[in-house]
Structure formats: C-alpha cells, structure tokens
Amino acid sequence: MSLPVRPDLEAVPAYRQGRAAPDGASKLSSNESPHPPLPSVIAAVQDRLARVNRYPDMSADALRRRIAERHGVDVEQVTVGAGSVELAAQLIHATAGAGDEVMFAWRSFEAYPSLVRIAGATPVAVPLDADHRHDLDAMLAAITPRTRLIFVCNPNNPTGTVVGADELERFVAAVPRDILVVIDEAYVHFDRSVYFDASRGRGAGIELFRRHPHIAVLHTFSKAYGLAGLRIGYAISPAVIAENQRKTALPFGVTDLAQTAAIASLDAEHELAIRIDDVVVQRERMSALLEAAGWSPSPSQANFVWVPSGPRTAHLEGLLRAGGVITRAFAGEGVRISSGSAEDIDRVEAALAAAARSARTQNLQHQHVNEEVRA
Ligand SMILES: Cc1ncc(COP(=O)(O)O)c(C=O)c1O
C-alpha cells in the first residue's frame, strides 16, 4: 500500500526563500526592509505579548476598519491574511478550481504558479515583453472561456517595471467582467512614477477598484512597513469575493501581534515614509553603480533592482557574494538585488570595484602572455 500522495503536486516546486546571509553579510535576497521595526511598533507589540494565551480576533475588526478608512472603501471589502501571499491564495481559491485558468505575466512573483496548481487550477504564464514589462495585449489575447483570474504585479517582481495607470485601465476595461483582475501592489510605496499617488499614499489600483466591478488589490505590510516577520497583508476586493475569501482562509491565521503591529504602523506612516524614501535613494544609487559597471539594470520602481544578466548571471551573483552581498539569482536570466541600507549599497559598490580591478589585472596578464607569444 502506498501513501495517498496527490499526483498533481509533483508539478509544484517548494517555495524557494531568498538565500540566507552569513553573519556580517548584506542580505539583499528577499526584498525586506533594511530598517529595524519602529520603536512605537515594538512597544505596541510588547504590550500585547501578555495576551498570547488568547486567540486573535479572527475578523481583525479594528484593523479592517482602519484600512477601510485609510482607502475610503467598505469594511466588507477588506480582508486580511498572513501576508499578501495568503491573500493571493485566497483569491485563487475563491474564484478558480479544476479546469479553470489563472493568468499572470512571466517572470513574476514566484508563488503565483504554485498557488494556482495547489488550488487545482491551470497556470497560464504570458511572457513579459522585451523591456521586462507586462505584455498586456498578449495577456488579453490569452484569455479563454476558462480564465477566472488575472494577476498584474505592479511594480513587477523581479523586474521592477510598472504598468502605467492609463494602460492598466485600458486593459481592465477590455477584460470581461466575469474575470477578476488582481493588482498586486506589494511594492507600490517605492514607486516614483505617476502610478503612485504620493499625496494619498496609494497606487492607482484602488482608484481602478472604485471604477470597475472586477478588480481586487493586494497590499502587504512586509515591505514598505517592515513587518515581513509578522506575516500580515490585506486585500481590497468586491464584497462577494471577500466573503468567499474568508471561507478559504485558515482560521486564526493572522495573529493578534501582527494585527497590533499593522495598526501601529498605520499610525506611523509619516515616519515610515522617510525610510521608504531612503530605500528609493539607495535603489537609484545601486542602479547607477551597476550601470557604470556595465551591467544594464532595468529601471526599477520597487525596492530592488533587476539585472537581466542572462548567461553572466552566475558571474554577477558570484562577484557580489564574494563582496558579502547575498542576492537572488535566476539561473540564465538575471539577478535581483534588493535595495538596502547605505552600508549595504557601499558593499555593492566595493564588490563591483573589486571585480573591475580583478578583470583589469586579468586583461593585463592576457596582454602580457599575448605579447610574449608574439615575441
Ligand atoms: C509581488 C509580491 N506579492 C506578494 C508577496 C508576498 O508578500 P507577503 O506575503 O510577505 O505579504 C511578495 C513577496 O515577496 C511579492 O513579491
């Protein structure tokens, strides 16, 4: 007798976490915030620690109200989850099952194809265009009667590219109303294009949600708010979808500490904005350093930079690792380097300079050997 192993799970790769960094190295492999939690967030969490003998509020009422107010939506349209990755799973489970298709651009967030397969649905991956951007025309052309949900990751992980608000609105308007378009804005706070409305502190996704009936928006507290370790994110989706999402959620999956930290972070958004600006400054600095070193990074609006290094991917990953910088490499495609603190990017600079020195020495040695051979 063999164990009851679900055969379709064979096609599901285990989620690959960003590489751990040895002591003292810069961990730029998981798009985390380089900043420790704010003192006010730590204090709020500490305050609640004495209550962990109790289950959390499963409806996350206080936090959902706060988010609804923040974005001017109904509280019924807000769902929280153990990170936005859980909400992506909830949205798939709420809309798609065996025989249904879920579409996304590729390459994009690595979890999408696995989550779709786990739900028993079929992933449809539409290649990014030559500029590493969503190819929205190709995505429209790939819609079939079985399509239930389409992810648009904006800005896209790992390429950092953004679909503009107008472009996205044209796409959304062309997608039939019985397909849910999920705009994953995990990185939107780092966007300095017009897609992000700095005065309101939100991306265009929420405005599209207001104007169209078949939109959901994913946000996370893991990146700009620096709470990756506490696991909390939220979705804004049509009430009927949100109701079904809640049915698919793991009961009590979002802890009281996570809810508390999320509220404390919303209270401290002005303080967090300074940190976000800092991450953007370091991102731009890193892009310029890579450019100057001859690696053409793609323009990024996220908290990381994508270098489409193709066959030189292992070389770039290796030279950065030699300089104490741990990145996320996609074999044969490119390297994603998270933006970190100024010290982290100093390390990137030093690693690129060391590689350039060693290349010069090697060139000189080659020249020398060639001259000797000729002589
Ligand atoms: C595009 C995108 N969406 C969602 C997530 C999930 O983040 P979390 O589950 O920590 O909220 C990530 C994490 O890297 C991501 O890159």
Coordinates of C-alpha atoms and ligand atoms in Angstrom, one line a residue:
M1 CA 0.0 0.0 0.0
S2 CA 1.4 3.4 -0.9
L3 CA 0.7 6.6 0.9
P4 CA -2.0 8.9 -0.6
V5 CA 0.2 11.3 -2.4
R6 CA -1.7 13.8 -4.6
P7 CA -0.1 13.3 -8.1
D8 CA -0.7 16.9 -9.3
L9 CA 1.5 18.2 -6.5
E10 CA 4.5 16.7 -8.3
A11 CA 4.4 19.7 -10.6
V12 CA 4.5 22.2 -7.7
P13 CA 8.0 23.3 -6.7
A14 CA 8.5 24.1 -3.0
Y15 CA 8.7 27.9 -2.5
R16 CA 12.3 29.0 -2.6
Q17 CA 13.1 31.5 0.1
G18 CA 15.7 34.2 -0.6
R19 CA 19.2 32.9 0.3
A20 CA 20.2 33.3 4.0
A21 CA 23.2 35.6 4.6
P22 CA 26.2 34.5 6.6
D23 CA 26.9 36.7 9.6
G24 CA 28.0 40.2 8.7
A25 CA 26.9 39.8 5.0
S26 CA 24.2 42.0 3.4
K27 CA 21.0 40.1 2.8
L28 CA 19.6 41.6 -0.3
S29 CA 17.8 38.4 -1.5
S30 CA 14.3 38.8 -0.1
N31 CA 13.2 42.4 -0.7
E32 CA 12.9 43.0 3.0
S33 CA 13.1 46.4 4.7
P34 CA 16.7 47.1 5.9
H35 CA 15.3 49.0 8.8
P36 CA 14.5 47.5 12.2
P37 CA 10.9 47.9 13.4
L38 CA 10.0 51.4 14.7
P39 CA 10.2 51.8 18.5
S40 CA 6.4 52.6 18.6
V41 CA 5.7 49.3 16.7
I42 CA 7.9 47.3 19.1
A43 CA 6.2 48.9 22.1
A44 CA 2.7 48.2 20.8
V45 CA 3.6 44.5 20.1
Q46 CA 5.2 44.2 23.6
D47 CA 2.1 45.5 25.1
R48 CA 0.1 42.7 23.6
L49 CA 2.5 39.8 24.3
A50 CA 0.9 39.1 27.7
R51 CA -2.3 38.1 25.8
V52 CA -1.0 35.4 23.5
N53 CA -2.8 32.8 25.6
R54 CA -6.0 34.1 23.7
Y55 CA -6.9 33.5 20.1
P56 CA -6.7 36.6 17.9
D57 CA -9.8 38.4 16.6
M58 CA -10.5 36.3 13.6
S59 CA -12.4 39.1 11.9
A60 CA -9.5 41.6 12.5
D61 CA -12.2 44.1 13.0
A62 CA -10.1 47.1 14.3
L63 CA -7.5 46.7 11.6
R64 CA -10.0 46.2 8.8
R65 CA -11.9 49.3 9.8
R66 CA -8.7 51.3 9.9
I67 CA -7.7 50.0 6.4
A68 CA -11.2 50.8 5.0
E69 CA -11.0 54.3 6.4
R70 CA -7.5 54.7 5.0
H71 CA -8.6 53.9 1.5
G72 CA -12.2 55.0 1.5
V73 CA -13.7 51.6 0.9
D74 CA -16.3 49.5 2.8
V75 CA -15.1 47.3 5.6
E76 CA -16.7 44.3 3.9
Q77 CA -14.3 44.8 1.0
V78 CA -11.2 44.4 3.2
T79 CA -9.7 41.0 4.0
V80 CA -6.5 40.4 6.0
G81 CA -4.2 37.5 5.7
A82 CA -0.9 36.0 6.9
G83 CA 1.0 38.1 4.3
S84 CA -0.4 39.0 0.9
V85 CA 0.8 35.7 -0.3
E86 CA -2.1 34.1 1.7
L87 CA -4.5 36.6 0.1
A88 CA -3.3 35.7 -3.3
A89 CA -4.1 32.1 -2.4
Q90 CA -7.5 33.1 -1.0
L91 CA -8.4 34.9 -4.2
I92 CA -7.4 32.0 -6.4
H93 CA -9.4 29.5 -4.2
A94 CA -12.4 31.9 -4.1
T95 CA -12.5 32.1 -7.9
A96 CA -10.9 29.1 -9.6
G97 CA -10.8 25.3 -9.3
A98 CA -10.1 22.3 -11.5
G99 CA -10.3 23.1 -15.2
D100 CA -10.1 26.9 -14.6
E101 CA -7.2 29.1 -15.7
V102 CA -5.3 31.7 -13.8
M103 CA -3.1 34.0 -15.8
F104 CA 0.0 36.1 -14.8
A105 CA 3.0 37.6 -16.6
W106 CA 6.2 35.7 -16.5
R107 CA 8.6 36.2 -15.0
S108 CA 6.7 37.5 -12.0
F109 CA 6.2 36.6 -8.3
E110 CA 7.4 33.1 -7.9
A111 CA 4.5 32.0 -5.8
Y112 CA 1.8 32.5 -8.4
P113 CA 2.2 29.3 -10.5
S114 CA 2.5 27.1 -7.4
L115 CA -0.6 28.7 -5.7
V116 CA -2.6 28.1 -8.8
R117 CA -1.6 24.5 -9.1
I118 CA -2.3 23.9 -5.4
A119 CA -5.8 25.1 -6.0
G120 CA -6.1 22.5 -8.8
A121 CA -6.4 25.2 -11.5
T122 CA -4.2 25.7 -14.5
P123 CA -1.5 28.4 -14.6
V124 CA -1.2 30.4 -17.8
A125 CA 2.1 32.3 -17.9
V126 CA 2.4 35.1 -20.5
P127 CA 6.0 36.2 -21.2
L128 CA 7.0 39.8 -20.4
D129 CA 7.9 42.0 -23.3
A130 CA 11.5 42.8 -24.4
D131 CA 11.6 45.6 -21.8
H132 CA 10.7 43.2 -19.0
R133 CA 7.2 44.8 -18.8
H134 CA 3.7 43.1 -18.7
D135 CA 2.7 42.5 -22.3
L136 CA -1.0 43.5 -21.8
D137 CA -2.0 42.8 -25.4
A138 CA -0.6 39.3 -25.3
M139 CA -2.4 38.8 -21.9
L140 CA -5.7 39.9 -23.5
A141 CA -5.1 37.5 -26.4
A142 CA -4.5 34.7 -23.9
I143 CA -7.9 35.0 -22.3
T144 CA -10.1 31.9 -22.8
P145 CA -13.6 30.9 -21.6
R146 CA -11.8 29.2 -18.7
T147 CA -9.9 32.2 -17.4
R148 CA -11.1 33.2 -13.9
L149 CA -8.4 35.4 -12.5
I150 CA -5.5 37.5 -13.9
F151 CA -2.6 38.8 -11.7
V152 CA -1.0 42.1 -12.6
C153 CA 2.1 42.5 -10.4
N154 CA 2.6 46.3 -10.3
P155 CA 5.5 47.0 -9.8
N156 CA 6.6 43.6 -11.1
N157 CA 8.7 41.3 -9.0
P158 CA 11.5 40.6 -10.0
T159 CA 11.9 43.2 -12.9
G160 CA 10.7 46.3 -11.0
T161 CA 8.7 47.5 -14.1
V162 CA 5.4 49.3 -13.8
V163 CA 2.3 49.3 -15.9
G164 CA 1.0 52.9 -16.1
A165 CA -2.4 53.7 -14.7
D166 CA -3.9 54.6 -18.1
E167 CA -2.5 51.5 -19.7
L168 CA -3.8 49.4 -16.8
E169 CA -7.2 51.0 -17.0
R170 CA -7.5 50.2 -20.8
F171 CA -6.5 46.6 -20.0
V172 CA -9.0 46.3 -17.2
A173 CA -11.8 47.7 -19.3
A174 CA -11.1 45.1 -22.0
V175 CA -11.1 42.2 -19.6
P176 CA -14.6 40.6 -19.4
R177 CA -16.4 41.3 -16.1
D178 CA -16.6 37.6 -15.1
I179 CA -12.8 37.5 -14.7
L180 CA -11.2 39.0 -11.6
V181 CA -8.1 41.2 -12.2
V182 CA -5.9 41.2 -9.1
I183 CA -3.4 44.1 -9.0
D184 CA -0.6 43.0 -6.6
E185 CA 0.8 46.3 -5.3
A186 CA 3.3 44.7 -2.8
Y187 CA 6.0 47.2 -3.9
V188 CA 3.8 50.2 -4.8
H189 CA 5.2 52.5 -2.0
F190 CA 8.6 52.5 -3.7
D191 CA 7.1 53.7 -7.0
R192 CA 8.0 57.2 -8.0
S193 CA 6.1 57.1 -11.3
V194 CA 2.7 58.6 -11.7
Y195 CA 1.1 55.2 -10.9
F196 CA 1.7 56.0 -7.2
D197 CA -0.2 59.0 -5.9
A198 CA 2.2 60.3 -3.2
S199 CA -0.3 62.8 -1.8
R200 CA -2.7 60.0 -0.9
G201 CA 0.0 57.4 -0.3
R202 CA -1.6 54.8 -2.6
G203 CA -1.2 53.3 -6.1
A204 CA -3.7 53.6 -8.9
G205 CA -5.1 50.1 -8.2
I206 CA -7.6 51.4 -5.5
E207 CA -8.9 54.0 -7.9
L208 CA -9.4 51.3 -10.5
F209 CA -11.2 49.2 -7.9
R210 CA -13.6 52.0 -7.4
R211 CA -14.3 52.4 -11.1
H212 CA -14.6 48.8 -12.2
P213 CA -16.5 45.9 -10.6
H214 CA -14.0 43.1 -11.3
I215 CA -10.8 44.4 -9.5
A216 CA -9.0 43.3 -6.4
V217 CA -5.9 44.9 -4.9
L218 CA -3.3 43.3 -2.8
H219 CA -1.2 45.2 -0.3
T220 CA 1.3 44.0 2.3
F221 CA 2.9 45.2 5.5
S222 CA 6.0 43.2 4.7
K223 CA 7.9 45.6 2.5
A224 CA 7.4 49.4 3.0
Y225 CA 6.0 48.8 6.5
G226 CA 8.9 46.5 7.5
L227 CA 6.8 43.7 9.1
A228 CA 7.8 40.7 7.0
G229 CA 8.5 38.6 10.0
L230 CA 5.0 39.1 11.5
R231 CA 3.1 38.0 8.3
I232 CA 0.3 40.4 7.5
G233 CA -1.2 41.8 4.4
Y234 CA -4.6 42.8 3.1
A235 CA -6.8 42.6 0.0
I236 CA -9.4 45.1 -1.2
S237 CA -11.9 43.1 -3.3
P238 CA -15.6 43.1 -4.2
A239 CA -17.7 42.1 -1.1
V240 CA -18.9 38.9 -2.7
I241 CA -15.3 37.8 -3.4
A242 CA -14.2 38.9 0.0
E243 CA -16.9 36.8 1.6
N244 CA -15.7 33.7 -0.3
Q245 CA -12.0 34.6 0.5
R246 CA -12.8 34.4 4.2
K247 CA -14.3 30.9 3.8
T248 CA -11.0 29.7 2.3
A249 CA -8.8 31.4 5.0
L250 CA -7.0 29.3 7.6
P251 CA -8.9 30.1 10.8
F252 CA -6.9 32.4 13.1
G253 CA -4.1 32.7 10.6
V254 CA -3.4 36.3 11.4
T255 CA -2.1 36.7 14.9
D256 CA -3.0 39.5 17.4
L257 CA 0.6 40.7 17.4
A258 CA 0.5 41.1 13.6
Q259 CA -2.8 43.0 13.7
T260 CA -1.4 45.2 16.5
A261 CA 1.8 45.9 14.6
A262 CA -0.1 46.7 11.4
I263 CA -2.3 49.3 13.3
A264 CA 0.8 50.8 14.9
S265 CA 2.4 51.1 11.5
L266 CA -0.6 52.8 10.0
D267 CA -0.2 55.3 12.9
A268 CA 3.4 55.9 12.0
E269 CA 3.1 56.3 8.2
H270 CA 4.9 59.6 8.2
E271 CA 7.9 58.1 10.0
L272 CA 7.9 55.2 7.6
A273 CA 7.7 57.4 4.6
I274 CA 11.2 58.8 5.5
R275 CA 12.6 55.2 5.5
I276 CA 10.9 54.4 2.2
D277 CA 12.5 57.5 0.6
D278 CA 15.8 56.2 1.9
V279 CA 15.3 52.8 0.2
V280 CA 14.4 54.6 -3.0
V281 CA 17.6 56.7 -2.8
Q282 CA 19.7 53.6 -2.3
R283 CA 17.9 51.8 -5.2
E284 CA 18.8 54.7 -7.5
R285 CA 22.3 54.7 -6.3
M286 CA 22.7 51.0 -6.8
S287 CA 21.2 51.2 -10.3
A288 CA 23.7 53.9 -11.2
L289 CA 26.6 51.9 -9.8
L290 CA 25.5 48.8 -11.8
E291 CA 25.1 50.9 -15.0
A292 CA 28.5 52.4 -14.6
A293 CA 30.0 48.9 -14.1
G294 CA 28.5 47.8 -17.5
W295 CA 25.5 45.8 -16.2
S296 CA 22.3 47.3 -17.7
P297 CA 19.8 47.1 -14.8
S298 CA 16.2 47.6 -15.9
P299 CA 14.6 50.8 -14.5
S300 CA 13.0 49.9 -11.2
Q301 CA 10.1 51.3 -9.2
A302 CA 10.3 48.7 -6.4
N303 CA 12.7 48.1 -3.5
F304 CA 15.0 46.1 -5.7
V305 CA 16.9 46.2 -9.0
W306 CA 16.7 43.6 -11.7
V307 CA 19.8 43.0 -13.8
P308 CA 19.0 40.9 -16.9
S309 CA 22.4 39.3 -16.9
G310 CA 21.5 36.2 -19.0
P311 CA 24.5 33.9 -19.3
R312 CA 26.5 36.1 -17.0
T313 CA 24.1 35.7 -14.1
A314 CA 26.3 33.2 -12.1
H315 CA 29.2 35.6 -12.6
L316 CA 27.4 38.6 -11.2
E317 CA 25.8 36.7 -8.4
G318 CA 29.3 35.3 -7.5
L319 CA 31.1 38.6 -7.6
L320 CA 28.6 40.2 -5.3
R321 CA 28.6 37.2 -3.0
A322 CA 32.4 37.5 -2.8
G323 CA 31.9 41.0 -1.6
G324 CA 29.5 39.9 1.1
V325 CA 26.3 40.7 -0.8
I326 CA 23.7 37.9 -1.0
T327 CA 21.2 38.3 -3.9
R328 CA 18.5 36.4 -5.7
A329 CA 19.7 34.8 -8.9
F330 CA 17.5 33.3 -11.5
A331 CA 19.8 30.9 -13.5
G332 CA 20.5 32.1 -17.0
E333 CA 18.0 35.1 -16.6
G334 CA 19.2 37.7 -14.2
V335 CA 19.9 38.8 -10.7
R336 CA 17.5 40.6 -8.4
I337 CA 19.2 42.8 -5.8
S338 CA 17.1 44.3 -3.0
S339 CA 17.8 47.9 -2.1
G340 CA 19.2 48.0 1.4
S341 CA 20.8 50.5 3.8
A342 CA 23.6 52.9 2.6
E343 CA 26.1 50.4 4.1
D344 CA 24.6 47.6 2.1
I345 CA 25.0 49.6 -1.1
D346 CA 28.5 50.6 -0.1
R347 CA 29.2 46.9 -0.2
V348 CA 27.7 46.5 -3.7
E349 CA 29.9 49.4 -4.8
A350 CA 33.0 47.8 -3.3
A351 CA 32.2 44.4 -4.8
L352 CA 31.7 45.9 -8.3
A353 CA 35.0 47.8 -7.9
A354 CA 36.9 44.7 -6.8
A355 CA 35.5 42.8 -9.8
A356 CA 36.6 45.6 -12.1
R357 CA 40.1 45.5 -10.6
S358 CA 40.4 41.8 -11.0
A359 CA 39.2 42.0 -14.6
R360 CA 41.8 44.7 -15.4
T361 CA 44.6 42.5 -13.8
Q362 CA 43.4 39.5 -15.8
N363 CA 43.4 41.6 -19.0
L364 CA 46.9 42.8 -18.4
Q365 CA 48.0 39.3 -17.8
H366 CA 46.4 38.2 -21.1
Q367 CA 48.1 41.1 -22.9
H368 CA 51.4 40.1 -21.4
V369 CA 51.1 36.5 -22.4
N370 CA 50.0 37.5 -25.9
E371 CA 52.9 39.9 -26.2
E372 CA 55.3 37.1 -25.1
V373 CA 53.7 34.7 -27.5
R374 CA 54.2 37.2 -30.3
A375 CA 57.7 38.0 -29.2
Ligands
LIG1 C1 4.7 40.6 -5.8 C2 4.6 40.0 -4.4 N1 3.4 39.8 -3.9 C3 3.2 39.3 -2.7 C4 4.3 39.0 -1.9 C5 4.0 38.4 -0.6 O1 4.5 39.1 0.5 P1 3.9 38.9 1.9 O2 3.3 37.5 1.9 O3 5.1 38.9 2.8 O4 2.9 39.9 2.1 C6 5.6 39.2 -2.4 C7 6.8 38.8 -1.6 O5 7.9 38.8 -1.9 C8 5.7 39.7 -3.7 O6 6.9 39.9 -4.2

